[in-house]
Amino acid sequence: MAIVTDRKPRQRNPRGQGEKLRDDIIEAASDLLADPASPPLTLRAVARGVGVAATSVYLHFDDVASLILAVAERRFGELAKQQDLALDGVVDPAERMRAGCLAYCEFGLAHPGNYQVMFVTQSEPLMAIPVEQMPGYAVFERLVDEVAAYQGLAPDAPEAFVTATIIWQQLHGIVSLRISRRRFPWPPLEPTVTDAITRILGAPTQ
Amino acid sequence: MAIVTDRKPRQRNPRGQGEKLRDDIIEAASDLLADPASPPLTLRAVARGVGVAATSVYLHFDDVASLILAVAERRFGELAKQQDLALDGVVDPAERMRAGCLAYCEFGLAHPGNYQVMFVTQSEPLMAIPVEQMPGYAVFERLVDEVAAYQGLAPDAPEAFVTATIIWQQLHGIVSLRISRRRFPWPPLEPTVTDAITRILGAPTQ
DNA sequence: TGTACATCAGTGAACGCGCGTTCACTGATGTAC
DNA sequence: TGTACATCAGTGAACGCGCGTTCACTGATGTAC
């Protein structure tokens, strides 16, 4: 994506809409991070991508780490939306599990570079956030709820939490291994996801 | 680890042992990458770590990516050794599965920064390697063998490959999620590993 | 209706720094004769 | 036993570049009176 050359002139936002630049910066950073093998993100590269002076990034972000955190949060929001779409109108708990997990993997593999950023190792801004506000926490909570529904448990049952954790680990393994070992002879995605979660969940207990 | 200050003088290797520097460089790079939140590795930082001129790194590595690949290969070798130790004298297939998987996770969590490097996204030198020589391939092959033994299958049975893949995904998920989400309330490692692989494997078919 | 002022949304030059890479060089140790 | 030469295991200065960060500045648009 986006080499040095794209310097569309970009005209200044009208009064009262200065926050629009924040959005543009996040999108430019996403683009630069789209390739999973992309070099470390720099503030100046982002500014070039937006078509703005390097100093303008400071108007909205303290540093590169905060910007990367914002990218991660936005992408998790999009992942949640994709899952909403995939689950819309689906009522069977087993089918909901399958559809939600598949949507997770498909999203991750469709945005490999951004997926990596979503699970980047702790930066200072990330460590300052309480665990329930961590990027991706809502996605995990949804998974716990789906597991509880599938297994006929209360949403706060410890067993649902444990099972959801194992599924999350599985989905994350599926996505991140396929990103980092592209030449491995991976089986097709959909049967793998179905097979794995079927093994982990066992038969439904409803 | 290892800030700028460590400039032990280091004396030149005796004749015929120039390859010793290669080892020292790999170890210095490992140290610099030990923290999972460490900044991008630079050639000059590695040289400082070894106590050698920046140019000396070129005597053994074409570039930083090749050096990182060498670190990954070495760490996979150590992982295999750790698994050897954990499996030594264990004969029960179920117990071997458990011990091998646990050793994998413990190794990864003991070396979080290096574990990330072992699964770093494709670099040019990595892409030039055939899949059977990829770092970690031997570890995966051992896993396939253990699965086959556990399930009473031939080592080249497709079912063993599929199951081993699902287990690998699970182990990688366990390790890398715990590295990148340190503040999540993870359950204790050992029961999680046992629980997960039991679900994935089902009852032994021997 | 003017007009002074405040605010907003940025700009642009300049700085010092660490980086990868090049190039010719060094000095100890072995080897041929 | 000498001695010339080759090889090995590095060194050290120099380069140009992109980076994060600072600082004072700009120019359009709204607001008070």
PDB file of C-alpha atoms in Angstrom, chain B:
ATOM      1  CA  MET B   1      17.724  -6.101  28.280  1.00  0.00           C
ATOM      2  CA  ALA B   2      21.174  -4.845  27.415  1.00  0.00           C
ATOM      3  CA  ILE B   3      21.170  -1.081  26.952  1.00  0.00           C
ATOM      4  CA  VAL B   4      23.855   0.847  25.107  1.00  0.00           C
ATOM      5  CA  THR B   5      26.319   0.640  27.963  1.00  0.00           C
ATOM      6  CA  ASP B   6      27.536  -2.947  27.690  1.00  0.00           C
ATOM      7  CA  ARG B   7      30.681  -2.533  25.689  1.00  0.00           C
ATOM      8  CA  LYS B   8      32.847  -5.247  27.114  1.00  0.00           C
ATOM      9  CA  PRO B   9      36.041  -4.952  25.062  1.00  0.00           C
ATOM     10  CA  ARG B  10      35.818  -8.445  23.548  1.00  0.00           C
ATOM     11  CA  GLN B  11      38.961  -9.925  22.173  1.00  0.00           C
ATOM     12  CA  ARG B  12      39.307 -11.188  18.675  1.00  0.00           C
ATOM     13  CA  ASN B  13      38.755 -14.881  18.056  1.00  0.00           C
ATOM     14  CA  PRO B  14      41.823 -16.995  17.350  1.00  0.00           C
ATOM     15  CA  ARG B  15      42.453 -18.099  13.825  1.00  0.00           C
ATOM     16  CA  GLY B  16      40.058 -20.662  12.453  1.00  0.00           C
ATOM     17  CA  GLN B  17      37.349 -19.746  14.927  1.00  0.00           C
ATOM     18  CA  GLY B  18      35.837 -16.797  13.118  1.00  0.00           C
ATOM     19  CA  GLU B  19      32.495 -18.566  13.176  1.00  0.00           C
ATOM     20  CA  LYS B  20      32.358 -17.986  16.924  1.00  0.00           C
ATOM     21  CA  LEU B  21      31.377 -14.385  16.227  1.00  0.00           C
ATOM     22  CA  ARG B  22      28.340 -15.619  14.339  1.00  0.00           C
ATOM     23  CA  ASP B  23      27.140 -17.313  17.491  1.00  0.00           C
ATOM     24  CA  ASP B  24      27.801 -14.253  19.607  1.00  0.00           C
ATOM     25  CA  ILE B  25      25.831 -12.100  17.189  1.00  0.00           C
ATOM     26  CA  ILE B  26      22.843 -14.443  17.328  1.00  0.00           C
ATOM     27  CA  GLU B  27      22.929 -14.448  21.106  1.00  0.00           C
ATOM     28  CA  ALA B  28      23.181 -10.670  21.297  1.00  0.00           C
ATOM     29  CA  ALA B  29      20.219 -10.358  18.945  1.00  0.00           C
ATOM     30  CA  SER B  30      18.258 -12.810  21.100  1.00  0.00           C
ATOM     31  CA  ASP B  31      18.955 -10.701  24.152  1.00  0.00           C
ATOM     32  CA  LEU B  32      17.799  -7.553  22.420  1.00  0.00           C
ATOM     33  CA  LEU B  33      14.611  -9.323  21.341  1.00  0.00           C
ATOM     34  CA  ALA B  34      13.941 -10.944  24.718  1.00  0.00           C
ATOM     35  CA  ASP B  35      11.376  -8.349  25.753  1.00  0.00           C
ATOM     36  CA  PRO B  36       8.241  -8.844  23.641  1.00  0.00           C
ATOM     37  CA  ALA B  37       7.803  -5.057  23.516  1.00  0.00           C
ATOM     38  CA  SER B  38      11.361  -4.431  22.340  1.00  0.00           C
ATOM     39  CA  PRO B  39      11.932  -1.868  19.582  1.00  0.00           C
ATOM     40  CA  PRO B  40      12.830  -3.017  16.061  1.00  0.00           C
ATOM     41  CA  LEU B  41      16.212  -4.725  15.974  1.00  0.00           C
ATOM     42  CA  THR B  42      19.034  -2.729  14.408  1.00  0.00           C
ATOM     43  CA  LEU B  43      22.335  -3.958  13.136  1.00  0.00           C
ATOM     44  CA  ARG B  44      24.212  -1.373  15.142  1.00  0.00           C
ATOM     45  CA  ALA B  45      22.486  -2.279  18.376  1.00  0.00           C
ATOM     46  CA  VAL B  46      23.464  -5.906  17.834  1.00  0.00           C
ATOM     47  CA  ALA B  47      27.067  -4.908  17.159  1.00  0.00           C
ATOM     48  CA  ARG B  48      27.090  -2.851  20.361  1.00  0.00           C
ATOM     49  CA  GLY B  49      25.705  -5.828  22.241  1.00  0.00           C
ATOM     50  CA  VAL B  50      28.519  -8.054  20.998  1.00  0.00           C
ATOM     51  CA  GLY B  51      31.137  -5.342  21.511  1.00  0.00           C
ATOM     52  CA  VAL B  52      32.204  -5.298  17.893  1.00  0.00           C
ATOM     53  CA  ALA B  53      32.271  -2.788  15.034  1.00  0.00           C
ATOM     54  CA  ALA B  54      28.976  -2.366  13.180  1.00  0.00           C
ATOM     55  CA  THR B  55      30.571  -3.570   9.977  1.00  0.00           C
ATOM     56  CA  SER B  56      31.575  -6.873  11.521  1.00  0.00           C
ATOM     57  CA  VAL B  57      28.001  -8.082  11.445  1.00  0.00           C
ATOM     58  CA  TYR B  58      28.238  -8.132   7.648  1.00  0.00           C
ATOM     59  CA  LEU B  59      30.941 -10.757   7.885  1.00  0.00           C
ATOM     60  CA  HIS B  60      28.259 -13.266   8.879  1.00  0.00           C
ATOM     61  CA  PHE B  61      24.860 -11.910   7.863  1.00  0.00           C
ATOM     62  CA  ASP B  62      23.600 -10.212   4.734  1.00  0.00           C
ATOM     63  CA  ASP B  63      21.081  -8.128   6.627  1.00  0.00           C
ATOM     64  CA  VAL B  64      18.933  -7.900   9.736  1.00  0.00           C
ATOM     65  CA  ALA B  65      16.253 -10.197   8.327  1.00  0.00           C
ATOM     66  CA  SER B  66      18.752 -13.031   7.869  1.00  0.00           C
ATOM     67  CA  LEU B  67      19.964 -12.510  11.407  1.00  0.00           C
ATOM     68  CA  ILE B  68      16.432 -12.671  12.776  1.00  0.00           C
ATOM     69  CA  LEU B  69      15.854 -15.861  10.816  1.00  0.00           C
ATOM     70  CA  ALA B  70      18.950 -17.352  12.433  1.00  0.00           C
ATOM     71  CA  VAL B  71      17.624 -16.412  15.867  1.00  0.00           C
ATOM     72  CA  ALA B  72      14.317 -18.109  15.062  1.00  0.00           C
ATOM     73  CA  GLU B  73      16.052 -21.269  13.880  1.00  0.00           C
ATOM     74  CA  ARG B  74      18.187 -21.460  16.980  1.00  0.00           C
ATOM     75  CA  ARG B  75      15.228 -21.007  19.307  1.00  0.00           C
ATOM     76  CA  PHE B  76      13.249 -23.703  17.542  1.00  0.00           C
ATOM     77  CA  GLY B  77      16.218 -25.978  18.076  1.00  0.00           C
ATOM     78  CA  GLU B  78      16.124 -25.205  21.767  1.00  0.00           C
ATOM     79  CA  LEU B  79      12.398 -25.778  21.892  1.00  0.00           C
ATOM     80  CA  ALA B  80      12.934 -29.223  20.367  1.00  0.00           C
ATOM     81  CA  LYS B  81      15.568 -29.939  23.008  1.00  0.00           C
ATOM     82  CA  GLN B  82      13.209 -28.888  25.777  1.00  0.00           C
ATOM     83  CA  GLN B  83      10.604 -31.235  24.396  1.00  0.00           C
ATOM     84  CA  ASP B  84      13.166 -34.044  24.245  1.00  0.00           C
ATOM     85  CA  LEU B  85      13.824 -33.486  27.911  1.00  0.00           C
ATOM     86  CA  ALA B  86      10.140 -33.407  28.776  1.00  0.00           C
ATOM     87  CA  LEU B  87       9.436 -36.602  26.834  1.00  0.00           C
ATOM     88  CA  ASP B  88      12.472 -38.533  28.014  1.00  0.00           C
ATOM     89  CA  GLY B  89      11.338 -41.819  29.528  1.00  0.00           C
ATOM     90  CA  VAL B  90       7.632 -41.087  29.069  1.00  0.00           C
ATOM     91  CA  VAL B  91       5.937 -43.939  27.204  1.00  0.00           C
ATOM     92  CA  ASP B  92       2.188 -43.526  27.603  1.00  0.00           C
ATOM     93  CA  PRO B  93       0.967 -41.795  24.401  1.00  0.00           C
ATOM     94  CA  ALA B  94      -1.540 -39.620  26.238  1.00  0.00           C
ATOM     95  CA  GLU B  95       1.099 -38.541  28.712  1.00  0.00           C
ATOM     96  CA  ARG B  96       3.548 -37.869  25.883  1.00  0.00           C
ATOM     97  CA  MET B  97       1.021 -35.637  24.129  1.00  0.00           C
ATOM     98  CA  ARG B  98       0.392 -33.715  27.302  1.00  0.00           C
ATOM     99  CA  ALA B  99       4.064 -33.336  28.198  1.00  0.00           C
ATOM    100  CA  GLY B 100       5.099 -32.266  24.704  1.00  0.00           C
ATOM    101  CA  CYS B 101       2.347 -29.663  24.432  1.00  0.00           C
ATOM    102  CA  LEU B 102       3.014 -28.315  27.894  1.00  0.00           C
ATOM    103  CA  ALA B 103       6.737 -28.039  27.143  1.00  0.00           C
ATOM    104  CA  TYR B 104       5.881 -26.083  23.996  1.00  0.00           C
ATOM    105  CA  CYS B 105       3.776 -23.564  25.919  1.00  0.00           C
ATOM    106  CA  GLU B 106       6.217 -23.253  28.773  1.00  0.00           C
ATOM    107  CA  PHE B 107       9.071 -22.601  26.398  1.00  0.00           C
ATOM    108  CA  GLY B 108       7.110 -19.948  24.535  1.00  0.00           C
ATOM    109  CA  LEU B 109       6.025 -18.178  27.692  1.00  0.00           C
ATOM    110  CA  ALA B 110       9.534 -18.337  29.141  1.00  0.00           C
ATOM    111  CA  HIS B 111      10.900 -16.569  26.039  1.00  0.00           C
ATOM    112  CA  PRO B 112       8.080 -14.298  24.915  1.00  0.00           C
ATOM    113  CA  GLY B 113      10.157 -11.957  22.785  1.00  0.00           C
ATOM    114  CA  ASN B 114      11.960 -14.765  21.041  1.00  0.00           C
ATOM    115  CA  TYR B 115       8.718 -16.680  20.595  1.00  0.00           C
ATOM    116  CA  GLN B 116       7.310 -13.749  18.662  1.00  0.00           C
ATOM    117  CA  VAL B 117      10.380 -13.723  16.458  1.00  0.00           C
ATOM    118  CA  MET B 118       9.907 -17.429  15.765  1.00  0.00           C
ATOM    119  CA  PHE B 119       6.554 -16.552  14.204  1.00  0.00           C
ATOM    120  CA  VAL B 120       7.446 -13.265  12.674  1.00  0.00           C
ATOM    121  CA  THR B 121       5.746 -12.509   9.408  1.00  0.00           C
ATOM    122  CA  GLN B 122       7.420 -13.591   6.228  1.00  0.00           C
ATOM    123  CA  SER B 123      10.723 -11.897   5.535  1.00  0.00           C
ATOM    124  CA  GLU B 124      12.529 -12.293   2.249  1.00  0.00           C
ATOM    125  CA  PRO B 125      15.051 -14.846   3.549  1.00  0.00           C
ATOM    126  CA  LEU B 126      12.230 -16.846   5.133  1.00  0.00           C
ATOM    127  CA  MET B 127      10.237 -16.936   1.915  1.00  0.00           C
ATOM    128  CA  ALA B 128      13.248 -18.365   0.103  1.00  0.00           C
ATOM    129  CA  ILE B 129      13.180 -21.504   2.245  1.00  0.00           C
ATOM    130  CA  PRO B 130      11.213 -24.595   1.169  1.00  0.00           C
ATOM    131  CA  VAL B 131       8.393 -25.427   3.540  1.00  0.00           C
ATOM    132  CA  GLU B 132      10.041 -28.542   4.991  1.00  0.00           C
ATOM    133  CA  GLN B 133      13.037 -26.451   6.040  1.00  0.00           C
ATOM    134  CA  MET B 134      11.011 -23.718   7.634  1.00  0.00           C
ATOM    135  CA  PRO B 135      11.964 -22.986  11.203  1.00  0.00           C
ATOM    136  CA  GLY B 136       9.769 -25.095  13.430  1.00  0.00           C
ATOM    137  CA  TYR B 137       8.907 -27.698  10.853  1.00  0.00           C
ATOM    138  CA  ALA B 138      10.662 -30.432  12.841  1.00  0.00           C
ATOM    139  CA  VAL B 139       8.648 -29.492  15.903  1.00  0.00           C
ATOM    140  CA  PHE B 140       5.447 -29.815  13.908  1.00  0.00           C
ATOM    141  CA  GLU B 141       6.507 -33.170  12.456  1.00  0.00           C
ATOM    142  CA  ARG B 142       7.114 -34.498  15.932  1.00  0.00           C
ATOM    143  CA  LEU B 143       3.623 -33.387  16.873  1.00  0.00           C
ATOM    144  CA  VAL B 144       2.148 -35.272  13.910  1.00  0.00           C
ATOM    145  CA  ASP B 145       4.024 -38.392  15.003  1.00  0.00           C
ATOM    146  CA  GLU B 146       2.776 -38.105  18.557  1.00  0.00           C
ATOM    147  CA  VAL B 147      -0.794 -37.644  17.377  1.00  0.00           C
ATOM    148  CA  ALA B 148      -0.494 -40.690  15.121  1.00  0.00           C
ATOM    149  CA  ALA B 149       0.861 -42.770  18.009  1.00  0.00           C
ATOM    150  CA  TYR B 150      -1.904 -41.553  20.271  1.00  0.00           C
ATOM    151  CA  GLN B 151      -4.641 -42.312  17.782  1.00  0.00           C
ATOM    152  CA  GLY B 152      -3.111 -45.548  16.523  1.00  0.00           C
ATOM    153  CA  LEU B 153      -2.639 -44.216  13.007  1.00  0.00           C
ATOM    154  CA  ALA B 154       0.198 -44.353  10.517  1.00  0.00           C
ATOM    155  CA  PRO B 155       2.450 -41.253  10.846  1.00  0.00           C
ATOM    156  CA  ASP B 156       1.423 -40.159   7.358  1.00  0.00           C
ATOM    157  CA  ALA B 157      -2.310 -40.563   7.916  1.00  0.00           C
ATOM    158  CA  PRO B 158      -4.154 -37.408   6.782  1.00  0.00           C
ATOM    159  CA  GLU B 159      -6.212 -37.495   9.956  1.00  0.00           C
ATOM    160  CA  ALA B 160      -3.072 -37.220  12.070  1.00  0.00           C
ATOM    161  CA  PHE B 161      -1.999 -34.191  10.070  1.00  0.00           C
ATOM    162  CA  VAL B 162      -5.356 -32.492  10.507  1.00  0.00           C
ATOM    163  CA  THR B 163      -5.458 -33.137  14.234  1.00  0.00           C
ATOM    164  CA  ALA B 164      -1.874 -32.003  14.689  1.00  0.00           C
ATOM    165  CA  THR B 165      -2.710 -28.799  12.854  1.00  0.00           C
ATOM    166  CA  ILE B 166      -5.596 -28.079  15.202  1.00  0.00           C
ATOM    167  CA  ILE B 167      -3.388 -28.751  18.213  1.00  0.00           C
ATOM    168  CA  TRP B 168      -0.621 -26.537  16.871  1.00  0.00           C
ATOM    169  CA  GLN B 169      -3.140 -23.752  16.362  1.00  0.00           C
ATOM    170  CA  GLN B 170      -4.304 -24.193  19.943  1.00  0.00           C
ATOM    171  CA  LEU B 171      -0.796 -24.124  21.406  1.00  0.00           C
ATOM    172  CA  HIS B 172       0.154 -21.106  19.360  1.00  0.00           C
ATOM    173  CA  GLY B 173      -3.035 -19.363  20.445  1.00  0.00           C
ATOM    174  CA  ILE B 174      -2.353 -20.132  24.088  1.00  0.00           C
ATOM    175  CA  VAL B 175       1.173 -18.749  23.968  1.00  0.00           C
ATOM    176  CA  SER B 176       0.703 -15.735  21.761  1.00  0.00           C
ATOM    177  CA  LEU B 177      -2.507 -14.531  23.383  1.00  0.00           C
ATOM    178  CA  ARG B 178      -0.945 -14.757  26.808  1.00  0.00           C
ATOM    179  CA  ILE B 179       1.996 -12.742  25.532  1.00  0.00           C
ATOM    180  CA  SER B 180      -0.082 -10.017  23.918  1.00  0.00           C
ATOM    181  CA  ARG B 181      -2.874  -9.813  26.514  1.00  0.00           C
ATOM    182  CA  ARG B 182      -0.951 -10.011  29.727  1.00  0.00           C
ATOM    183  CA  ARG B 183      -3.662  -8.490  31.879  1.00  0.00           C
ATOM    184  CA  PHE B 184      -6.419 -10.843  30.817  1.00  0.00           C
ATOM    185  CA  PRO B 185      -7.490 -13.216  33.644  1.00  0.00           C
ATOM    186  CA  TRP B 186      -5.941 -16.323  32.103  1.00  0.00           C
ATOM    187  CA  PRO B 187      -6.638 -19.623  33.845  1.00  0.00           C
ATOM    188  CA  PRO B 188      -3.544 -21.559  35.042  1.00  0.00           C
ATOM    189  CA  LEU B 189      -1.526 -22.906  32.136  1.00  0.00           C
ATOM    190  CA  GLU B 190      -1.296 -26.595  32.853  1.00  0.00           C
ATOM    191  CA  PRO B 191      -5.001 -27.391  33.271  1.00  0.00           C
ATOM    192  CA  THR B 192      -5.755 -25.271  30.205  1.00  0.00           C
ATOM    193  CA  VAL B 193      -3.343 -27.215  28.037  1.00  0.00           C
ATOM    194  CA  THR B 194      -4.593 -30.554  29.310  1.00  0.00           C
ATOM    195  CA  ASP B 195      -8.228 -29.560  28.900  1.00  0.00           C
ATOM    196  CA  ALA B 196      -7.737 -28.162  25.407  1.00  0.00           C
ATOM    197  CA  ILE B 197      -5.837 -31.092  23.950  1.00  0.00           C
ATOM    198  CA  THR B 198      -8.199 -33.574  25.586  1.00  0.00           C
ATOM    199  CA  ARG B 199     -11.119 -31.900  23.864  1.00  0.00           C
ATOM    200  CA  ILE B 200      -9.302 -31.785  20.538  1.00  0.00           C
ATOM    201  CA  LEU B 201      -8.053 -35.351  20.636  1.00  0.00           C
ATOM    202  CA  GLY B 202     -11.126 -37.032  22.083  1.00  0.00           C
ATOM    203  CA  ALA B 203     -10.623 -40.442  23.649  1.00  0.00           C
ATOM    204  CA  PRO B 204      -7.556 -42.414  22.508  1.00  0.00           C
ATOM    205  CA  THR B 205      -8.352 -44.967  19.783  1.00  0.00           C
ATOM    206  CA  GLN B 206      -5.659 -47.496  20.485  1.00  0.00           C
TER     207      GLN B 206
END
